[in-house]
Tab-separated table of C-alpha atoms and ligand atoms in Angstrom:
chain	number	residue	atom	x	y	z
A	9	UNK	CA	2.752	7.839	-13.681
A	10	UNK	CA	3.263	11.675	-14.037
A	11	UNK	CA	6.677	12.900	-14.482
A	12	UNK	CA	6.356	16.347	-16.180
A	13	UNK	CA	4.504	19.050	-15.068
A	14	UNK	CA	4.905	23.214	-14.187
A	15	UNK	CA	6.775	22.720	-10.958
A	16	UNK	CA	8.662	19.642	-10.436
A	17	UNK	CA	11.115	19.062	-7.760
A	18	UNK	CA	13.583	15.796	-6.985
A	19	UNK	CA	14.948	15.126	-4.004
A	20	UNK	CA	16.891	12.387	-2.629
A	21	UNK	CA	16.940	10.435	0.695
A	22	UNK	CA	18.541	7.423	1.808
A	23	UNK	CA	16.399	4.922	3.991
A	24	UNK	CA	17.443	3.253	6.439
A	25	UNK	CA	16.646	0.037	8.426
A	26	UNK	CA	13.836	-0.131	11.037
A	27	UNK	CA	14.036	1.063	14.234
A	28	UNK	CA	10.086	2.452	15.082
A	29	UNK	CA	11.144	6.256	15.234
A	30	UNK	CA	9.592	8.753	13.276
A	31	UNK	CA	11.686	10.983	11.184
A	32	UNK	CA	12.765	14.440	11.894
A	33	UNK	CA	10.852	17.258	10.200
A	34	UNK	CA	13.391	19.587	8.463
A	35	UNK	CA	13.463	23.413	9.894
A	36	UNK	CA	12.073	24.798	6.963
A	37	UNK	CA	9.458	23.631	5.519
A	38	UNK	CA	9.082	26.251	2.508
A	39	UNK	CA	10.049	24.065	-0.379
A	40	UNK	CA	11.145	20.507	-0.613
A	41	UNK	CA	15.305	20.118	0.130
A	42	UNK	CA	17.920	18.717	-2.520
A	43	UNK	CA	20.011	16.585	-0.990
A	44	UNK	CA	20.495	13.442	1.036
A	45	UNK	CA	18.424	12.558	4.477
A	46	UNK	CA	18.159	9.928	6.807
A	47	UNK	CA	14.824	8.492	6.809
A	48	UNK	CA	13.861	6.054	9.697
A	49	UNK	CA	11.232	3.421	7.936
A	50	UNK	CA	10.223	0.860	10.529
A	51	UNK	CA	9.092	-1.574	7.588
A	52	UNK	CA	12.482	-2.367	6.385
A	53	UNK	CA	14.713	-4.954	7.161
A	54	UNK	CA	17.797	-4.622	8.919
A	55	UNK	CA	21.049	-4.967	7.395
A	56	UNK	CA	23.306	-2.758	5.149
A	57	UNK	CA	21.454	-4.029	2.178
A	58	UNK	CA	18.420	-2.725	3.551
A	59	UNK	CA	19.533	0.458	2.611
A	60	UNK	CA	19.106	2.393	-0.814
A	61	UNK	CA	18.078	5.786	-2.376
A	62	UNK	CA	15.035	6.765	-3.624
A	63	UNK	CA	14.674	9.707	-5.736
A	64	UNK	CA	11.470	11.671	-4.554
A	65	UNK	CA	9.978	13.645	-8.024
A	66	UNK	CA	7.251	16.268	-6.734
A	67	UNK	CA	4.803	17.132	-9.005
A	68	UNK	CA	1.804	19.456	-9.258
A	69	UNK	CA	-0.020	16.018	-9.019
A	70	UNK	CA	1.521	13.306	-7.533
A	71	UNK	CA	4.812	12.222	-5.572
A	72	UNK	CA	6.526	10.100	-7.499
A	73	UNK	CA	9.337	7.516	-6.239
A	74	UNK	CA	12.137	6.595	-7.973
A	75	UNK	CA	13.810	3.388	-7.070
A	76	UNK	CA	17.320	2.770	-7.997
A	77	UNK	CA	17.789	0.980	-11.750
A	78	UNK	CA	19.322	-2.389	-9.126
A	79	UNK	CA	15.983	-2.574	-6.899
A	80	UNK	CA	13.759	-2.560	-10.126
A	81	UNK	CA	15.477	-5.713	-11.094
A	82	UNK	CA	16.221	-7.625	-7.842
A	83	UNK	CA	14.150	-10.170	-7.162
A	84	UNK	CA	13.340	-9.959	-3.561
A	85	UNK	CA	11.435	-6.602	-2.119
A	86	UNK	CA	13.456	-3.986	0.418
A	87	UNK	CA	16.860	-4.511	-0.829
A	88	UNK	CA	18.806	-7.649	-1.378
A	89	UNK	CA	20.906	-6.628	-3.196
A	90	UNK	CA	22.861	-9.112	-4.958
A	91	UNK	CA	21.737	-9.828	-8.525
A	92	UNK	CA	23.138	-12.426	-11.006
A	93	UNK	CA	24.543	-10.960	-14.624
A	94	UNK	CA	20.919	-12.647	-15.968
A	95	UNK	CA	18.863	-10.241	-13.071
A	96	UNK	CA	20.890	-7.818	-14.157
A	97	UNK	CA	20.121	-7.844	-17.878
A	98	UNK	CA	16.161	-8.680	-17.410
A	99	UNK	CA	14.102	-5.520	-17.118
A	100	UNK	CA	10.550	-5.669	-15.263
A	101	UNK	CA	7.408	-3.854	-15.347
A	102	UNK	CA	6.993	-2.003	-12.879
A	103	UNK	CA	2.953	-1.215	-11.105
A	104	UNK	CA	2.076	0.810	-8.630
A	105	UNK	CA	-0.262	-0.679	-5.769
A	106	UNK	CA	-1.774	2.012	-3.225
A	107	UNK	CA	-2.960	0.534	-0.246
A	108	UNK	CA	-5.649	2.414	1.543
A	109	UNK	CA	-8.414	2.074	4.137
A	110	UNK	CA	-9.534	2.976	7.578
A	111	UNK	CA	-6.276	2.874	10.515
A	112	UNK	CA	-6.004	-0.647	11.875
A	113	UNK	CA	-7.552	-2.157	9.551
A	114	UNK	CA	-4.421	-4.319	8.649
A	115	UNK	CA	-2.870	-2.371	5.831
A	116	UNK	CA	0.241	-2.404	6.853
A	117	UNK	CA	0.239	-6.441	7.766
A	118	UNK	CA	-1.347	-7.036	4.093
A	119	UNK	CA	1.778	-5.466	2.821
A	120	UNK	CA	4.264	-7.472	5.113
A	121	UNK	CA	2.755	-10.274	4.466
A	122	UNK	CA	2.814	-10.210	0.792
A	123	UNK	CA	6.406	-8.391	1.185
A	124	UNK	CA	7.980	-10.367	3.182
A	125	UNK	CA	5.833	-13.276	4.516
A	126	UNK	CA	5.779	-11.964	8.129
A	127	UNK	CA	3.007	-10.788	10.566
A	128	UNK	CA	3.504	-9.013	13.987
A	129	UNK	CA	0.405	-9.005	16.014
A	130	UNK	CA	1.492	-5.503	17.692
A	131	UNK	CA	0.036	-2.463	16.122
A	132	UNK	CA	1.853	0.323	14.578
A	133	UNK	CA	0.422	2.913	13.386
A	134	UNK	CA	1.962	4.097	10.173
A	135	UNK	CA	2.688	7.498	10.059
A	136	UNK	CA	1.901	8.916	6.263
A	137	UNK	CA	3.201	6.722	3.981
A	138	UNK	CA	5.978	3.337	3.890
A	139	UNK	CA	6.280	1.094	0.970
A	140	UNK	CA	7.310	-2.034	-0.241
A	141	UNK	CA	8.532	-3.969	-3.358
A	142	UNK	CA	7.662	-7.309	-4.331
A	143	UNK	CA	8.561	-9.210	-7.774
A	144	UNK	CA	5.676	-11.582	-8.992
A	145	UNK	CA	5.644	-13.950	-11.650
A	146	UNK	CA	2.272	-14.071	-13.798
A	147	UNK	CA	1.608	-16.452	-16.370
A	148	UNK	CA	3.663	-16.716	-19.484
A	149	UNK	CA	6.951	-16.112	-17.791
A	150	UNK	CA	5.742	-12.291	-17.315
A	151	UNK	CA	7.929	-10.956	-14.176
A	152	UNK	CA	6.418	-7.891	-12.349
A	153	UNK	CA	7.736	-5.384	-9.558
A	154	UNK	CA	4.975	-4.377	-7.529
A	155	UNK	CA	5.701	-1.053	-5.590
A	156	UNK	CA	3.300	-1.467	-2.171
A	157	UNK	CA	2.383	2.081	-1.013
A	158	UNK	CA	1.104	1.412	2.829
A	159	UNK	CA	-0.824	4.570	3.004
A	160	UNK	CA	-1.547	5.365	6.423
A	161	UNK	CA	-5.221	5.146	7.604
A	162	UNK	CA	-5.716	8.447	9.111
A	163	UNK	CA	-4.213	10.434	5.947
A	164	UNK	CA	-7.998	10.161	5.334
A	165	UNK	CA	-8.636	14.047	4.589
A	166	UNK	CA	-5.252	15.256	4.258
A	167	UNK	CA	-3.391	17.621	1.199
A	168	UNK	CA	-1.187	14.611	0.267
A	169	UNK	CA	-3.224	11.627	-0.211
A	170	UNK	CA	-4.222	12.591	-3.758
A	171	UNK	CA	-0.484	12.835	-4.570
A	172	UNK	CA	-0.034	9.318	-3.146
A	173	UNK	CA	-3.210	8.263	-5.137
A	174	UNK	CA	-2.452	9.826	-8.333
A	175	UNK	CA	-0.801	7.579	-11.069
A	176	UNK	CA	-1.626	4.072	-9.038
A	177	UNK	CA	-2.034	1.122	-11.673
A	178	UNK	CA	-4.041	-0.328	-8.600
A	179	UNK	CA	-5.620	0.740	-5.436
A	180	UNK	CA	-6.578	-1.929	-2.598
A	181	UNK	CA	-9.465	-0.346	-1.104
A	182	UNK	CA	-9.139	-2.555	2.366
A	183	UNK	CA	-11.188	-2.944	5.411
A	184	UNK	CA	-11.913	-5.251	8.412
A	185	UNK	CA	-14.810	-7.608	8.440
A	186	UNK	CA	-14.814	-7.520	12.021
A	187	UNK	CA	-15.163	-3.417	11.998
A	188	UNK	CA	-18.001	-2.036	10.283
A	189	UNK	CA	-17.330	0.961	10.524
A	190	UNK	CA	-13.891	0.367	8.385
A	191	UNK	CA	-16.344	-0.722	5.497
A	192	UNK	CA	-18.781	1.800	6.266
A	193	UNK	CA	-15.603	4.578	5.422
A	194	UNK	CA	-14.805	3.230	2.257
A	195	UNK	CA	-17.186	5.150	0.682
A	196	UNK	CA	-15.219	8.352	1.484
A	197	UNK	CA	-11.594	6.424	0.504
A	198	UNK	CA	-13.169	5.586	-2.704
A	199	UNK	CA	-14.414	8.988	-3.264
A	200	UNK	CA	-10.962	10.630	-2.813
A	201	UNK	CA	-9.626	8.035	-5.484
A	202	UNK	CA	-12.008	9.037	-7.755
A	203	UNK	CA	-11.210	12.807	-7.457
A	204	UNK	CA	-7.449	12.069	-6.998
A	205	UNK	CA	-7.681	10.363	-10.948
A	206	UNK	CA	-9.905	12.356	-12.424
A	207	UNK	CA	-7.451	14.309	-14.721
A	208	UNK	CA	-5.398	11.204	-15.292
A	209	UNK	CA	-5.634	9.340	-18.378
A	210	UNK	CA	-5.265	5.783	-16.852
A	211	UNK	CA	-7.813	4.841	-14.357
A	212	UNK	CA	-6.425	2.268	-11.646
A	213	UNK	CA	-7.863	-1.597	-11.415
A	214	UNK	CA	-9.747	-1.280	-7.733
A	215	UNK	CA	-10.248	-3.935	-5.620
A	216	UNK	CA	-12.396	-4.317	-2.352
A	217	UNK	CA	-10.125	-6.465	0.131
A	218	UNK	CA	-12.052	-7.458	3.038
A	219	UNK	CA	-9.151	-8.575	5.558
A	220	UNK	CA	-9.118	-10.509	8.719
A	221	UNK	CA	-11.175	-13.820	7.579
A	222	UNK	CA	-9.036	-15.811	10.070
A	223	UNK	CA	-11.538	-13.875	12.550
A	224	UNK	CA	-14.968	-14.907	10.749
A	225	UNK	CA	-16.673	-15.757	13.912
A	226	UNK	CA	-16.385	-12.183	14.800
A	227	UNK	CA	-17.459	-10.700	11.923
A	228	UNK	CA	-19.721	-7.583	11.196
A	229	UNK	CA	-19.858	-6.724	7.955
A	230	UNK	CA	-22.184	-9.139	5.534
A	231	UNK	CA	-20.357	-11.014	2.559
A	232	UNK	CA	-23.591	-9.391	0.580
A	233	UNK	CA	-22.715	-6.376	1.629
A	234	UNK	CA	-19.564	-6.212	0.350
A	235	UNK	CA	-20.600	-7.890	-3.200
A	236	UNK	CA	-23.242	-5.244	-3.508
A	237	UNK	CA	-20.472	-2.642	-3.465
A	238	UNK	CA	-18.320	-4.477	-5.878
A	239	UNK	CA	-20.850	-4.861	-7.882
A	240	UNK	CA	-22.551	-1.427	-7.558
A	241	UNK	CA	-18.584	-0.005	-8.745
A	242	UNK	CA	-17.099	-2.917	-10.594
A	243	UNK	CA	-14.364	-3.541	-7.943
A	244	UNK	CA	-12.359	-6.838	-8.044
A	245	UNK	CA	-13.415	-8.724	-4.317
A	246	UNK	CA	-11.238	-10.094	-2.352
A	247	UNK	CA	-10.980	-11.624	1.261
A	248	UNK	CA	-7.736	-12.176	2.823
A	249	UNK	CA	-6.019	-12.690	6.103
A	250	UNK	CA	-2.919	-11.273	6.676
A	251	UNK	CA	-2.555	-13.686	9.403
A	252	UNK	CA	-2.774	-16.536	8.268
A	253	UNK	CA	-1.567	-15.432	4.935
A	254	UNK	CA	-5.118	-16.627	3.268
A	255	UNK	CA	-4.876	-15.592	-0.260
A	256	UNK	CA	-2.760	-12.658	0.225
A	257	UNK	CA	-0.783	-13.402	-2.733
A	258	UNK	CA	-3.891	-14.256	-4.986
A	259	UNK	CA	-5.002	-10.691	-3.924
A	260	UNK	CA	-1.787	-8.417	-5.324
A	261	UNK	CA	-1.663	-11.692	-8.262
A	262	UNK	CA	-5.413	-10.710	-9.483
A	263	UNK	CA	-4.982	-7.313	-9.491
A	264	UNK	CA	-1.484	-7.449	-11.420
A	265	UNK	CA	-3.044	-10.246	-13.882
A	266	UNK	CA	-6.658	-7.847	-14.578
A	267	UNK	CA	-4.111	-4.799	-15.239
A	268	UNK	CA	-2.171	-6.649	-17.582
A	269	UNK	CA	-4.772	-8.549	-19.649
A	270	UNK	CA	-3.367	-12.346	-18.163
A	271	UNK	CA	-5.407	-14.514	-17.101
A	272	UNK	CA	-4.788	-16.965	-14.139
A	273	UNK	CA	-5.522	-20.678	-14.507
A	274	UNK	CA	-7.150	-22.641	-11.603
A	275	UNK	CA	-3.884	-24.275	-10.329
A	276	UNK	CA	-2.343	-20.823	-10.334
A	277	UNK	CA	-5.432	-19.575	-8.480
A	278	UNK	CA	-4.738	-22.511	-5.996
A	279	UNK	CA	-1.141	-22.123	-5.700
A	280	UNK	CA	-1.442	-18.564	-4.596
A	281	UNK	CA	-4.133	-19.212	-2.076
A	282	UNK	CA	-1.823	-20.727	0.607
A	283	UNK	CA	-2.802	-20.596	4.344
A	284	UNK	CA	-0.271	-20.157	7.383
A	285	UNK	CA	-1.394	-22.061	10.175
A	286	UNK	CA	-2.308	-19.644	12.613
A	287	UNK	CA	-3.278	-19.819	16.823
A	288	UNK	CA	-6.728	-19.255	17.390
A	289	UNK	CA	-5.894	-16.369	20.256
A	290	UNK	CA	-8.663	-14.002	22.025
A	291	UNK	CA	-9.044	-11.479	20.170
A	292	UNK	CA	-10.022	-8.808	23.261
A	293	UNK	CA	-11.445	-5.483	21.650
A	294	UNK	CA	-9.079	-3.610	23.875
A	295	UNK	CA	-5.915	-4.739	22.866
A	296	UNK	CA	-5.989	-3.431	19.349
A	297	UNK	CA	-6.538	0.463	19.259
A	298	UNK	CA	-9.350	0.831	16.539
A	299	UNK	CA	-8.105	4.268	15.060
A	300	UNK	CA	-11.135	4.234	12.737
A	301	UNK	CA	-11.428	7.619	11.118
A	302	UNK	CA	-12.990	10.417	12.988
A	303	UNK	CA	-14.921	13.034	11.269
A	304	UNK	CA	-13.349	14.707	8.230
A	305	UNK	CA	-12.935	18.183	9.947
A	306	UNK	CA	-10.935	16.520	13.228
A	307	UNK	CA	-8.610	14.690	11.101
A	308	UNK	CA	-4.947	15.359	11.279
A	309	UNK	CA	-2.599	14.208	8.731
A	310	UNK	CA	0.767	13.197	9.972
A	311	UNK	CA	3.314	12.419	6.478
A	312	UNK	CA	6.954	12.110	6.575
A	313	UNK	CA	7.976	15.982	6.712
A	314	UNK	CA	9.482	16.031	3.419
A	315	UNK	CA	6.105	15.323	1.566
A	316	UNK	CA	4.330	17.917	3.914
A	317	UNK	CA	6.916	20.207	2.667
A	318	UNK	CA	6.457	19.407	-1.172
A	319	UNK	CA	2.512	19.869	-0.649
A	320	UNK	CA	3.362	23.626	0.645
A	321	UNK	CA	5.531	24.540	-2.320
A	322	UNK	CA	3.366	22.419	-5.577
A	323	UNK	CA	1.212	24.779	-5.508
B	427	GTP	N1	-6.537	-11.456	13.428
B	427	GTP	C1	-5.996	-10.656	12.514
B	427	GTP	N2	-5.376	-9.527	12.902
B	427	GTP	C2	-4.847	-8.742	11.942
B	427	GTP	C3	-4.897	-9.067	10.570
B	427	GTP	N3	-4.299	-8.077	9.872
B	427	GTP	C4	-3.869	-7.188	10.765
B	427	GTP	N4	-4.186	-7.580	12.011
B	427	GTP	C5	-3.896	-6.868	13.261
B	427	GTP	O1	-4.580	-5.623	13.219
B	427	GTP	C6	-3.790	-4.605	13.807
B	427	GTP	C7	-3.613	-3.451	12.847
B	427	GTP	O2	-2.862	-3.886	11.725
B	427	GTP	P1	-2.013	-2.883	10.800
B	427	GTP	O3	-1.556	-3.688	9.642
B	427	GTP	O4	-1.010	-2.172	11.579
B	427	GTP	O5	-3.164	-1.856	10.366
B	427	GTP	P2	-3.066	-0.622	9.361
B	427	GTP	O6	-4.302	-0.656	8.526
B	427	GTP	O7	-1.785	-0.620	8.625
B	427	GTP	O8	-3.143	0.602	10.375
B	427	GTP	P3	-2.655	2.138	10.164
B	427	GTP	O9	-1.170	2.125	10.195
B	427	GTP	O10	-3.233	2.868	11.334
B	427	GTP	O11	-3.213	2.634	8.878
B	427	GTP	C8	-2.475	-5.254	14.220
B	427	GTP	O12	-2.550	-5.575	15.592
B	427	GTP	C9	-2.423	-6.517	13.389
B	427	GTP	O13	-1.704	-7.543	14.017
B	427	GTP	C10	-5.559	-10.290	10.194
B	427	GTP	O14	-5.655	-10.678	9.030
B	427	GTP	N5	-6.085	-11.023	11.216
């Protein structure tokens, strides 16, 4: 992950539990502010241990969170904070997951799921970026923080994604099988992760997640079709639901294992692939918006303001 470069900024906000509102741009919007904000994520739990710092490091390149030293060791994602003296003395690895892929395409549910083993069936669109940690355990006692960046779908085409992009141990390139065009768009995600890494010296581990398989009898896009482009640009496949929880936590487990040389026995493999029983429920066209990406040149990119304001002052 890139820390120095020409014009680097840090900044500091506090977030706070969920409550669905989107934060308040700041008046001026010249350079990125010092300080300490209020930021209103609607991913996080409630509770006062829900909330905690984050150091925001702008770079030429890439935004850069930094999590408090406590949240790098604790062993549940958003915030619990109460750690044992052991917790406190381990020390984790720490990867950086980017999420990304046409809007309602179930993003955002992948990440709760794996998060925090939850699914709501409303839609929310997420409005630039929200994020989530997760500690995994990979063979050979190996403990790993995963940092889940939820990018939001229709940042397709806007000045931050490559920021978001940049540094990423691991991109999810994600899609619905019951939306072709969601897989059709890929093509252009992929592209901007290519051009986002091309100056970096670690590439990121890339996997293709086809999501919603709890909705097979409804599906568009051909399991062939989505080998071919795993094969065609050696990305990792995956299907998931984020429903049903069908291997959700295989999906983040692969990825973590390939970027870190372990390999994952069948019973692991198993383990990880556990399914939620689920309702079958109508699944009407019209009561999920399908934000699938417009054109490039109609897109508008809507980020938490402080990120718009560091993309008008790194460069
Ligand atoms: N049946 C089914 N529905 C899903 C699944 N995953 C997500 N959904 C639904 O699809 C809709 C969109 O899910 P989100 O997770 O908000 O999609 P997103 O990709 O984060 O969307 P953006 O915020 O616009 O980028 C919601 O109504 C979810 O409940 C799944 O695995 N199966």
């Amino acid at each position: 992950m890139a820390t120095a470069a020409r014009h680097t900024h840090t900044t500091t906000r506090t977030l706070a539990p969920t409550s669905g509102s989107a934060p308040v741009p700041p008046r001026n919007c010249k350079r990125p502010r010092s300080g300490t904000d209020t930021v209103t994520n609607r991913n996080h739990e409630s509770g006062p241990a829900a909330r905690f710092s984050v150091d925001i490091r702008f770079t030429d390149r890439a935004l850069v969170l930094l999590f408090p030293a406590w949240i790098h060791r604790s062993s549940r994602g958003h915030g619990s904070g109460v750690m044992s003296d052991s917790e406190e003395e381990s020390h984790d690895r720490q990867l950086k997951f980017v999420v990304i892929g046409d809007g309602a395409c179930g993003k955002t549910s992948l990440a709760t799921r794996f998060a925090q083993e939850a699914f709501g069936k409303q839609y929310k669109q997420t409005i630039g970026l929200d994020f989530f940690l997760k500690r995994i355990s990979l063979p050979g006692n190996l403990n790993v923080t995963l940092q889940v960046w939820d990018i939001g779908g229709q940042t397709l085409g806007g000045k931050m994604l490559d920021k978001y992009v940049y540094g990423a141990h691991a991109v999810l390139l994600v899609y619905d099988i019951t939306n072709y065009q969601s897989f059709e768009n890929l093509e252009d995600w992929f592209s901007m992760v290519k051009k986002a890494n091309e100056e970096s010296d670690v590439q990121p581990v890339v996997s293709l997640v086809g999501n919603k398989i709890d909705l097979e009898h409804m599906r568009t896009v051909k399991a062939d079709k989505h080998q071919r482009f795993c094969q065609e640009n050696s990305l990792i496949s995956q299907f998931v639901s984020a429903k049903t929880g069908d291997s959700v936590n295989l999906c983040f487990q692969r990825v973590a294992a390939d970027i870190l040389g372990v390999k994952l026995n069948k019973a692991e493999i198993e383990q990880s692939q556990r399914v939620v029983k689920a309702d079958i429920v109508n699944y009407s066209q019209d009561t999920v918006a399908r934000t699938v990406n417009p054109p490039r040149s109609s897109i508008v990119s809507g980020v938490f303001s402080v990120f718009l304001c560091a993309s008008s002052s790194g460069r």
